[in-house]
Amino acid sequence: MKFFKSGSIVFILFFPFILSAQDIDQLLEEVTGNTTEYTIATFKSTRIVSGHSIERMQKSQLDFRISHRFGEVNRGGYEFWGLDQSSVRFSLEYGITDWLMAGLGRSSYEKTYDGFVKFSILRQSKGEQNMPVSLSYLTSAALNTLKWEKPGELPYTDRFSYVHQLLVARKFNERLSLEFNPTYVHRNLVATELDPNDIWAAGVGGRFKLSKRVSINIEYYYVVPPLHDYRSLKTYNPLSVGFDIETGGHVFQLHFTNSLAMIEKGFIGETTGSWLDGGIHFGFNISRVFALNK
Amino acid sequence: MKNKNILFLFIFLGFAMNISAQKLISKNGHIRFYSHTPVEDIEANNFQVVSILDPETGSVQFTLLIKSFEFQKKLMQEHFNENYMESDEYPKASFTGQINNLSEINFEKDGNYSAKVSGDLTIHGVTKKINTPGTIIVSKDKVTATAVLIVLPEDYNITIPDVVKEKIAKEVEVTIDVSYNKN
């Protein structure tokens, strides 16, 4: 009887009591148990306005996006305050796994094709594992296919530009989420020799929910000026303010922004509108999500 | 040798009490809900339902985490948690009740028994008294309890906005299917 230590005697004695005293909440915890609870819905959509949010499409979910930016509102009544002009981007964006998504898009802006990959490195969570923020990485490549008006041929490699971005976000509570996006943009070809090929920028964005289905979003990118600034284009830092309206399977994003482009390369490096001069575009993104599983 | 006898006595006592206090426990029950409208059918499944059924007293308890409901459309699952069930605030749904015709059910004998169950159903922080018929199937190594009940979201203060009224049924069908191991 050596193997019956006093501890096991006590255990056997009390075993039935342990079993009967087990209450249903304990049982539930045992099953779903010490799990880590990951934060969901930090933002309503994969974009805050023009730039990316921390959100991804989940596995097998396909997002069809149609985005428009109208002309600048300071164009006056003849252009119907910009609404006569329109710049558009269509894209299909897909969740390959829960942590990895990829998308392809086409913008009328410089007849650009773009492809991107975004994946999650850390997810905000509480419970077993506590993580104060979510962290993702985004990389994209854009190909400008405008006709080359100057003499000679332009090699295709010169038409590419690349973006690397880290996304750090935190959902503070049901209403408030904030995000910080350090960004690097590389352009293979720039307008003049004095224009920088590399641009660094720091994006900040946030949303505040006004109701369960409506939030107000703000996005701003501070573009770090080059040390020796001889940029040929007078550009401004992009600032956008808008609303997200979610109606079941759709998210409508309506906003005002001083940038025309809807990809990082464009709105970070080539925003020429100024809020102070009314160089603002009205725009919208429509997101429709299809579940392709089953 | 004296010690040994005491030990066996304890073991015997332990098992005796164990048998008399035997409750049926399930850790992997299934609850499904289904909302049908001409526009859209919505279905979600929860396979992590826990339940305790006491054949002695007829008391029945179910509880589950709202977040464990799985939808085909992930966005819908997100909206379900965030906009409708507010699962951060109300993480669980539960039922505590009683089999009212316990004398008609013999948990020792194989067979299908119809059960009348009543009790308190708590969803979204709101508790309502419900009555529902159910079936208890007793077989050699397990007991299965099934029931279908209709739940009205508005009874539980779950508000459905006008834009999606066409898509979400006023009456949601909830199917319960829980197996308890006998041992």
PDB file of C-alpha atoms in Angstrom, chain A residues 37-249:
ATOM      1  CA  GLU A  37      -9.963  36.925 -25.416  1.00  0.00           C
ATOM      2  CA  TYR A  38      -8.910  38.774 -28.528  1.00  0.00           C
ATOM      3  CA  THR A  39     -10.240  42.219 -29.224  1.00  0.00           C
ATOM      4  CA  ILE A  40     -12.567  42.393 -32.198  1.00  0.00           C
ATOM      5  CA  ALA A  41     -13.853  45.311 -34.256  1.00  0.00           C
ATOM      6  CA  THR A  42     -11.171  47.853 -33.464  1.00  0.00           C
ATOM      7  CA  PHE A  43     -12.377  49.547 -36.640  1.00  0.00           C
ATOM      8  CA  LYS A  44     -15.417  48.814 -38.762  1.00  0.00           C
ATOM      9  CA  SER A  45     -13.480  48.403 -41.970  1.00  0.00           C
ATOM     10  CA  THR A  46     -10.008  47.588 -43.253  1.00  0.00           C
ATOM     11  CA  ARG A  47      -9.529  51.311 -43.980  1.00  0.00           C
ATOM     12  CA  ILE A  48      -9.764  54.252 -41.596  1.00  0.00           C
ATOM     13  CA  VAL A  49     -10.354  56.613 -44.535  1.00  0.00           C
ATOM     14  CA  SER A  50      -7.771  56.147 -47.294  1.00  0.00           C
ATOM     15  CA  GLY A  51      -5.119  54.385 -45.256  1.00  0.00           C
ATOM     16  CA  HIS A  52      -5.266  50.963 -43.726  1.00  0.00           C
ATOM     17  CA  SER A  53      -6.681  50.184 -40.327  1.00  0.00           C
ATOM     18  CA  ILE A  54      -5.559  47.258 -38.208  1.00  0.00           C
ATOM     19  CA  GLU A  55      -8.564  45.229 -39.390  1.00  0.00           C
ATOM     20  CA  ARG A  56      -8.166  42.326 -41.785  1.00  0.00           C
ATOM     21  CA  MET A  57     -10.546  40.165 -43.717  1.00  0.00           C
ATOM     22  CA  GLN A  58     -10.871  36.901 -41.869  1.00  0.00           C
ATOM     23  CA  LYS A  59     -10.292  33.559 -43.518  1.00  0.00           C
ATOM     24  CA  SER A  60     -12.317  32.974 -46.696  1.00  0.00           C
ATOM     25  CA  GLN A  61     -13.990  36.364 -46.536  1.00  0.00           C
ATOM     26  CA  LEU A  62     -13.844  38.475 -49.681  1.00  0.00           C
ATOM     27  CA  ASP A  63     -14.196  42.231 -49.546  1.00  0.00           C
ATOM     28  CA  PHE A  64     -15.254  44.016 -52.706  1.00  0.00           C
ATOM     29  CA  ARG A  65     -14.476  47.703 -52.346  1.00  0.00           C
ATOM     30  CA  ILE A  66     -15.492  50.628 -54.500  1.00  0.00           C
ATOM     31  CA  SER A  67     -13.961  53.944 -53.527  1.00  0.00           C
ATOM     32  CA  HIS A  68     -14.505  57.365 -55.040  1.00  0.00           C
ATOM     33  CA  ARG A  69     -12.934  60.759 -54.563  1.00  0.00           C
ATOM     34  CA  PHE A  70     -14.646  63.635 -56.275  1.00  0.00           C
ATOM     35  CA  GLY A  71     -12.910  66.823 -57.407  1.00  0.00           C
ATOM     36  CA  GLU A  72     -11.893  69.648 -55.105  1.00  0.00           C
ATOM     37  CA  VAL A  73     -14.803  71.540 -53.592  1.00  0.00           C
ATOM     38  CA  ASN A  74     -13.140  74.924 -54.343  1.00  0.00           C
ATOM     39  CA  ARG A  75     -13.698  74.419 -58.076  1.00  0.00           C
ATOM     40  CA  GLY A  76     -16.954  76.304 -57.842  1.00  0.00           C
ATOM     41  CA  GLY A  77     -20.410  75.851 -59.286  1.00  0.00           C
ATOM     42  CA  TYR A  78     -19.251  75.155 -62.821  1.00  0.00           C
ATOM     43  CA  GLU A  79     -17.678  71.888 -61.663  1.00  0.00           C
ATOM     44  CA  PHE A  80     -20.531  71.419 -59.205  1.00  0.00           C
ATOM     45  CA  TRP A  81     -18.059  71.833 -56.350  1.00  0.00           C
ATOM     46  CA  GLY A  82     -15.983  68.936 -57.562  1.00  0.00           C
ATOM     47  CA  LEU A  83     -18.747  66.393 -58.060  1.00  0.00           C
ATOM     48  CA  ASP A  84     -18.336  66.525 -61.858  1.00  0.00           C
ATOM     49  CA  GLN A  85     -14.957  64.875 -61.530  1.00  0.00           C
ATOM     50  CA  SER A  86     -14.320  61.531 -60.027  1.00  0.00           C
ATOM     51  CA  SER A  87     -11.383  59.323 -59.238  1.00  0.00           C
ATOM     52  CA  VAL A  88     -12.123  55.712 -58.506  1.00  0.00           C
ATOM     53  CA  ARG A  89     -10.482  52.617 -57.080  1.00  0.00           C
ATOM     54  CA  PHE A  90     -11.909  49.118 -57.282  1.00  0.00           C
ATOM     55  CA  SER A  91     -10.417  46.296 -55.319  1.00  0.00           C
ATOM     56  CA  LEU A  92     -10.872  42.711 -54.275  1.00  0.00           C
ATOM     57  CA  GLU A  93      -9.384  41.888 -50.913  1.00  0.00           C
ATOM     58  CA  TYR A  94      -9.347  38.444 -49.398  1.00  0.00           C
ATOM     59  CA  GLY A  95      -8.557  36.772 -46.095  1.00  0.00           C
ATOM     60  CA  ILE A  96      -6.201  33.861 -46.799  1.00  0.00           C
ATOM     61  CA  THR A  97      -6.063  32.982 -43.107  1.00  0.00           C
ATOM     62  CA  ASP A  98      -7.342  34.792 -40.054  1.00  0.00           C
ATOM     63  CA  TRP A  99      -4.015  36.575 -39.757  1.00  0.00           C
ATOM     64  CA  LEU A 100      -3.111  37.160 -43.404  1.00  0.00           C
ATOM     65  CA  MET A 101      -4.938  39.071 -46.105  1.00  0.00           C
ATOM     66  CA  ALA A 102      -4.073  40.128 -49.620  1.00  0.00           C
ATOM     67  CA  GLY A 103      -5.698  42.473 -52.093  1.00  0.00           C
ATOM     68  CA  LEU A 104      -5.548  43.682 -55.658  1.00  0.00           C
ATOM     69  CA  GLY A 105      -6.788  47.066 -56.771  1.00  0.00           C
ATOM     70  CA  ARG A 106      -7.052  49.353 -59.747  1.00  0.00           C
ATOM     71  CA  SER A 107      -7.144  53.112 -59.396  1.00  0.00           C
ATOM     72  CA  SER A 108      -8.006  55.593 -62.108  1.00  0.00           C
ATOM     73  CA  TYR A 109      -5.390  57.821 -60.428  1.00  0.00           C
ATOM     74  CA  GLU A 110      -2.343  57.421 -62.720  1.00  0.00           C
ATOM     75  CA  LYS A 111      -4.018  54.240 -64.048  1.00  0.00           C
ATOM     76  CA  THR A 112      -2.450  52.354 -61.166  1.00  0.00           C
ATOM     77  CA  TYR A 113      -2.610  48.663 -60.309  1.00  0.00           C
ATOM     78  CA  ASP A 114      -1.762  47.831 -56.749  1.00  0.00           C
ATOM     79  CA  GLY A 115      -1.306  44.711 -54.721  1.00  0.00           C
ATOM     80  CA  PHE A 116      -0.848  44.428 -51.004  1.00  0.00           C
ATOM     81  CA  VAL A 117      -0.340  41.942 -48.220  1.00  0.00           C
ATOM     82  CA  LYS A 118      -1.239  42.683 -44.626  1.00  0.00           C
ATOM     83  CA  PHE A 119      -0.617  40.367 -41.733  1.00  0.00           C
ATOM     84  CA  SER A 120      -1.046  40.347 -38.024  1.00  0.00           C
ATOM     85  CA  ILE A 121       1.940  40.078 -35.701  1.00  0.00           C
ATOM     86  CA  LEU A 122       0.289  40.775 -32.352  1.00  0.00           C
ATOM     87  CA  ARG A 123      -3.332  40.951 -31.389  1.00  0.00           C
ATOM     88  CA  GLN A 124      -4.716  43.008 -28.548  1.00  0.00           C
ATOM     89  CA  SER A 125      -6.047  40.593 -25.954  1.00  0.00           C
ATOM     90  CA  LYS A 126      -6.899  40.021 -22.345  1.00  0.00           C
ATOM     91  CA  GLY A 127      -7.313  36.939 -20.208  1.00  0.00           C
ATOM     92  CA  GLU A 128      -4.624  34.287 -20.267  1.00  0.00           C
ATOM     93  CA  GLN A 129      -2.472  36.443 -22.492  1.00  0.00           C
ATOM     94  CA  ASN A 130      -2.514  40.155 -22.006  1.00  0.00           C
ATOM     95  CA  MET A 131      -1.531  42.338 -24.922  1.00  0.00           C
ATOM     96  CA  PRO A 132      -2.238  46.071 -24.844  1.00  0.00           C
ATOM     97  CA  VAL A 133      -2.013  46.687 -28.600  1.00  0.00           C
ATOM     98  CA  SER A 134      -2.444  45.030 -31.961  1.00  0.00           C
ATOM     99  CA  LEU A 135       0.443  45.131 -34.402  1.00  0.00           C
ATOM    100  CA  SER A 136       0.283  44.427 -38.125  1.00  0.00           C
ATOM    101  CA  TYR A 137       2.550  44.849 -41.078  1.00  0.00           C
ATOM    102  CA  LEU A 138       1.478  46.034 -44.493  1.00  0.00           C
ATOM    103  CA  THR A 139       3.447  45.970 -47.688  1.00  0.00           C
ATOM    104  CA  SER A 140       2.235  46.996 -51.086  1.00  0.00           C
ATOM    105  CA  ALA A 141       3.460  47.570 -54.579  1.00  0.00           C
ATOM    106  CA  ALA A 142       1.852  49.895 -57.102  1.00  0.00           C
ATOM    107  CA  LEU A 143       2.336  49.991 -60.848  1.00  0.00           C
ATOM    108  CA  ASN A 144       1.634  53.200 -62.718  1.00  0.00           C
ATOM    109  CA  THR A 145       0.492  52.392 -66.276  1.00  0.00           C
ATOM    110  CA  LEU A 146       0.051  55.904 -67.650  1.00  0.00           C
ATOM    111  CA  LYS A 147       1.241  56.370 -71.236  1.00  0.00           C
ATOM    112  CA  TRP A 148       4.781  57.668 -71.331  1.00  0.00           C
ATOM    113  CA  GLU A 149       4.522  61.054 -73.005  1.00  0.00           C
ATOM    114  CA  LYS A 150       8.225  61.826 -73.035  1.00  0.00           C
ATOM    115  CA  PRO A 151      10.622  60.536 -75.679  1.00  0.00           C
ATOM    116  CA  GLY A 152      11.907  56.987 -75.445  1.00  0.00           C
ATOM    117  CA  GLU A 153      10.594  54.032 -73.531  1.00  0.00           C
ATOM    118  CA  LEU A 154      10.077  53.843 -69.793  1.00  0.00           C
ATOM    119  CA  PRO A 155      11.151  50.478 -68.401  1.00  0.00           C
ATOM    120  CA  TYR A 156       8.409  48.798 -66.374  1.00  0.00           C
ATOM    121  CA  THR A 157      10.600  48.562 -63.328  1.00  0.00           C
ATOM    122  CA  ASP A 158      10.659  52.367 -63.163  1.00  0.00           C
ATOM    123  CA  ARG A 159       6.894  52.452 -62.837  1.00  0.00           C
ATOM    124  CA  PHE A 160       6.802  50.681 -59.489  1.00  0.00           C
ATOM    125  CA  SER A 161       6.533  52.133 -56.057  1.00  0.00           C
ATOM    126  CA  TYR A 162       6.552  50.284 -52.754  1.00  0.00           C
ATOM    127  CA  VAL A 163       5.161  50.810 -49.302  1.00  0.00           C
ATOM    128  CA  HIS A 164       6.109  49.295 -45.968  1.00  0.00           C
ATOM    129  CA  GLN A 165       3.972  50.135 -43.005  1.00  0.00           C
ATOM    130  CA  LEU A 166       3.652  49.081 -39.396  1.00  0.00           C
ATOM    131  CA  LEU A 167       0.219  49.422 -37.867  1.00  0.00           C
ATOM    132  CA  VAL A 168      -0.099  49.737 -34.119  1.00  0.00           C
ATOM    133  CA  ALA A 169      -3.621  50.023 -32.812  1.00  0.00           C
ATOM    134  CA  ARG A 170      -5.463  49.891 -29.566  1.00  0.00           C
ATOM    135  CA  LYS A 171      -9.178  49.699 -28.912  1.00  0.00           C
ATOM    136  CA  PHE A 172      -9.448  51.699 -25.700  1.00  0.00           C
ATOM    137  CA  ASN A 173     -13.112  50.981 -25.176  1.00  0.00           C
ATOM    138  CA  GLU A 174     -16.281  50.266 -27.119  1.00  0.00           C
ATOM    139  CA  ARG A 175     -16.177  53.747 -28.635  1.00  0.00           C
ATOM    140  CA  LEU A 176     -12.573  54.804 -28.993  1.00  0.00           C
ATOM    141  CA  SER A 177      -9.821  53.190 -31.051  1.00  0.00           C
ATOM    142  CA  LEU A 178      -6.534  54.812 -32.007  1.00  0.00           C
ATOM    143  CA  GLU A 179      -3.854  53.802 -34.438  1.00  0.00           C
ATOM    144  CA  PHE A 180      -0.277  54.799 -35.229  1.00  0.00           C
ATOM    145  CA  ASN A 181       1.262  53.909 -38.601  1.00  0.00           C
ATOM    146  CA  PRO A 182       4.951  54.542 -39.265  1.00  0.00           C
ATOM    147  CA  THR A 183       5.305  54.322 -43.036  1.00  0.00           C
ATOM    148  CA  TYR A 184       8.035  54.143 -45.635  1.00  0.00           C
ATOM    149  CA  VAL A 185       7.327  54.773 -49.320  1.00  0.00           C
ATOM    150  CA  HIS A 186       9.843  54.119 -52.053  1.00  0.00           C
ATOM    151  CA  ARG A 187       9.297  55.369 -55.581  1.00  0.00           C
ATOM    152  CA  ASN A 188      11.469  53.968 -58.324  1.00  0.00           C
ATOM    153  CA  LEU A 189      10.967  56.989 -60.515  1.00  0.00           C
ATOM    154  CA  VAL A 190      10.335  60.556 -59.371  1.00  0.00           C
ATOM    155  CA  ALA A 191       9.577  63.699 -61.352  1.00  0.00           C
ATOM    156  CA  THR A 192      12.981  65.362 -61.052  1.00  0.00           C
ATOM    157  CA  GLU A 193      16.443  64.434 -59.846  1.00  0.00           C
ATOM    158  CA  LEU A 194      15.936  66.529 -56.728  1.00  0.00           C
ATOM    159  CA  ASP A 195      12.766  64.759 -55.658  1.00  0.00           C
ATOM    160  CA  PRO A 196      13.385  62.117 -53.023  1.00  0.00           C
ATOM    161  CA  ASN A 197      12.800  58.489 -53.912  1.00  0.00           C
ATOM    162  CA  ASP A 198      12.149  57.648 -50.296  1.00  0.00           C
ATOM    163  CA  ILE A 199       9.491  59.197 -48.120  1.00  0.00           C
ATOM    164  CA  TRP A 200       8.974  58.610 -44.429  1.00  0.00           C
ATOM    165  CA  ALA A 201       5.663  59.365 -42.795  1.00  0.00           C
ATOM    166  CA  ALA A 202       3.896  58.870 -39.495  1.00  0.00           C
ATOM    167  CA  GLY A 203       0.190  58.242 -39.710  1.00  0.00           C
ATOM    168  CA  VAL A 204      -2.268  58.617 -36.893  1.00  0.00           C
ATOM    169  CA  GLY A 205      -5.876  57.623 -37.054  1.00  0.00           C
ATOM    170  CA  GLY A 206      -8.807  57.040 -34.816  1.00  0.00           C
ATOM    171  CA  ARG A 207     -12.444  56.318 -34.601  1.00  0.00           C
ATOM    172  CA  PHE A 208     -15.099  57.303 -32.159  1.00  0.00           C
ATOM    173  CA  LYS A 209     -18.384  55.475 -32.251  1.00  0.00           C
ATOM    174  CA  LEU A 210     -21.373  57.779 -32.178  1.00  0.00           C
ATOM    175  CA  SER A 211     -23.787  54.857 -32.075  1.00  0.00           C
ATOM    176  CA  LYS A 212     -23.518  51.120 -32.564  1.00  0.00           C
ATOM    177  CA  ARG A 213     -23.457  51.496 -36.314  1.00  0.00           C
ATOM    178  CA  VAL A 214     -21.994  54.932 -36.937  1.00  0.00           C
ATOM    179  CA  SER A 215     -18.524  56.162 -36.111  1.00  0.00           C
ATOM    180  CA  ILE A 216     -16.546  59.285 -36.872  1.00  0.00           C
ATOM    181  CA  ASN A 217     -13.053  58.644 -38.231  1.00  0.00           C
ATOM    182  CA  ILE A 218     -10.027  60.898 -38.493  1.00  0.00           C
ATOM    183  CA  GLU A 219      -6.783  60.138 -40.293  1.00  0.00           C
ATOM    184  CA  TYR A 220      -3.649  62.255 -40.606  1.00  0.00           C
ATOM    185  CA  TYR A 221      -0.218  61.475 -42.015  1.00  0.00           C
ATOM    186  CA  TYR A 222       2.739  63.607 -41.072  1.00  0.00           C
ATOM    187  CA  VAL A 223       5.137  63.419 -44.003  1.00  0.00           C
ATOM    188  CA  VAL A 224       8.696  63.899 -42.839  1.00  0.00           C
ATOM    189  CA  PRO A 225      10.260  66.598 -45.049  1.00  0.00           C
ATOM    190  CA  PRO A 226      13.551  65.601 -46.699  1.00  0.00           C
ATOM    191  CA  LEU A 227      16.690  67.149 -45.147  1.00  0.00           C
ATOM    192  CA  HIS A 228      17.388  69.061 -48.330  1.00  0.00           C
ATOM    193  CA  ASP A 229      13.926  69.820 -49.575  1.00  0.00           C
ATOM    194  CA  TYR A 230      13.799  70.508 -53.305  1.00  0.00           C
ATOM    195  CA  ARG A 231      10.541  68.742 -53.989  1.00  0.00           C
ATOM    196  CA  SER A 232       9.122  69.801 -57.331  1.00  0.00           C
ATOM    197  CA  LEU A 233       5.546  69.335 -56.196  1.00  0.00           C
ATOM    198  CA  LYS A 234       4.008  71.425 -53.456  1.00  0.00           C
ATOM    199  CA  THR A 235       2.427  68.795 -51.258  1.00  0.00           C
ATOM    200  CA  TYR A 236       0.458  68.828 -48.043  1.00  0.00           C
ATOM    201  CA  ASN A 237       0.035  66.326 -45.269  1.00  0.00           C
ATOM    202  CA  PRO A 238      -3.109  64.297 -45.883  1.00  0.00           C
ATOM    203  CA  LEU A 239      -5.919  64.921 -43.421  1.00  0.00           C
ATOM    204  CA  SER A 240      -9.232  63.133 -43.713  1.00  0.00           C
ATOM    205  CA  VAL A 241     -12.397  63.193 -41.662  1.00  0.00           C
ATOM    206  CA  GLY A 242     -15.325  60.922 -42.261  1.00  0.00           C
ATOM    207  CA  PHE A 243     -18.077  58.696 -41.031  1.00  0.00           C
ATOM    208  CA  ASP A 244     -18.429  54.925 -41.118  1.00  0.00           C
ATOM    209  CA  ILE A 245     -21.964  53.672 -41.470  1.00  0.00           C
ATOM    210  CA  GLU A 246     -22.412  49.953 -41.115  1.00  0.00           C
ATOM    211  CA  THR A 247     -25.539  48.254 -42.377  1.00  0.00           C
ATOM    212  CA  GLY A 248     -25.128  44.507 -41.971  1.00  0.00           C
ATOM    213  CA  GLY A 249     -23.024  43.271 -44.872  1.00  0.00           C
TER     214      GLY A 249
END
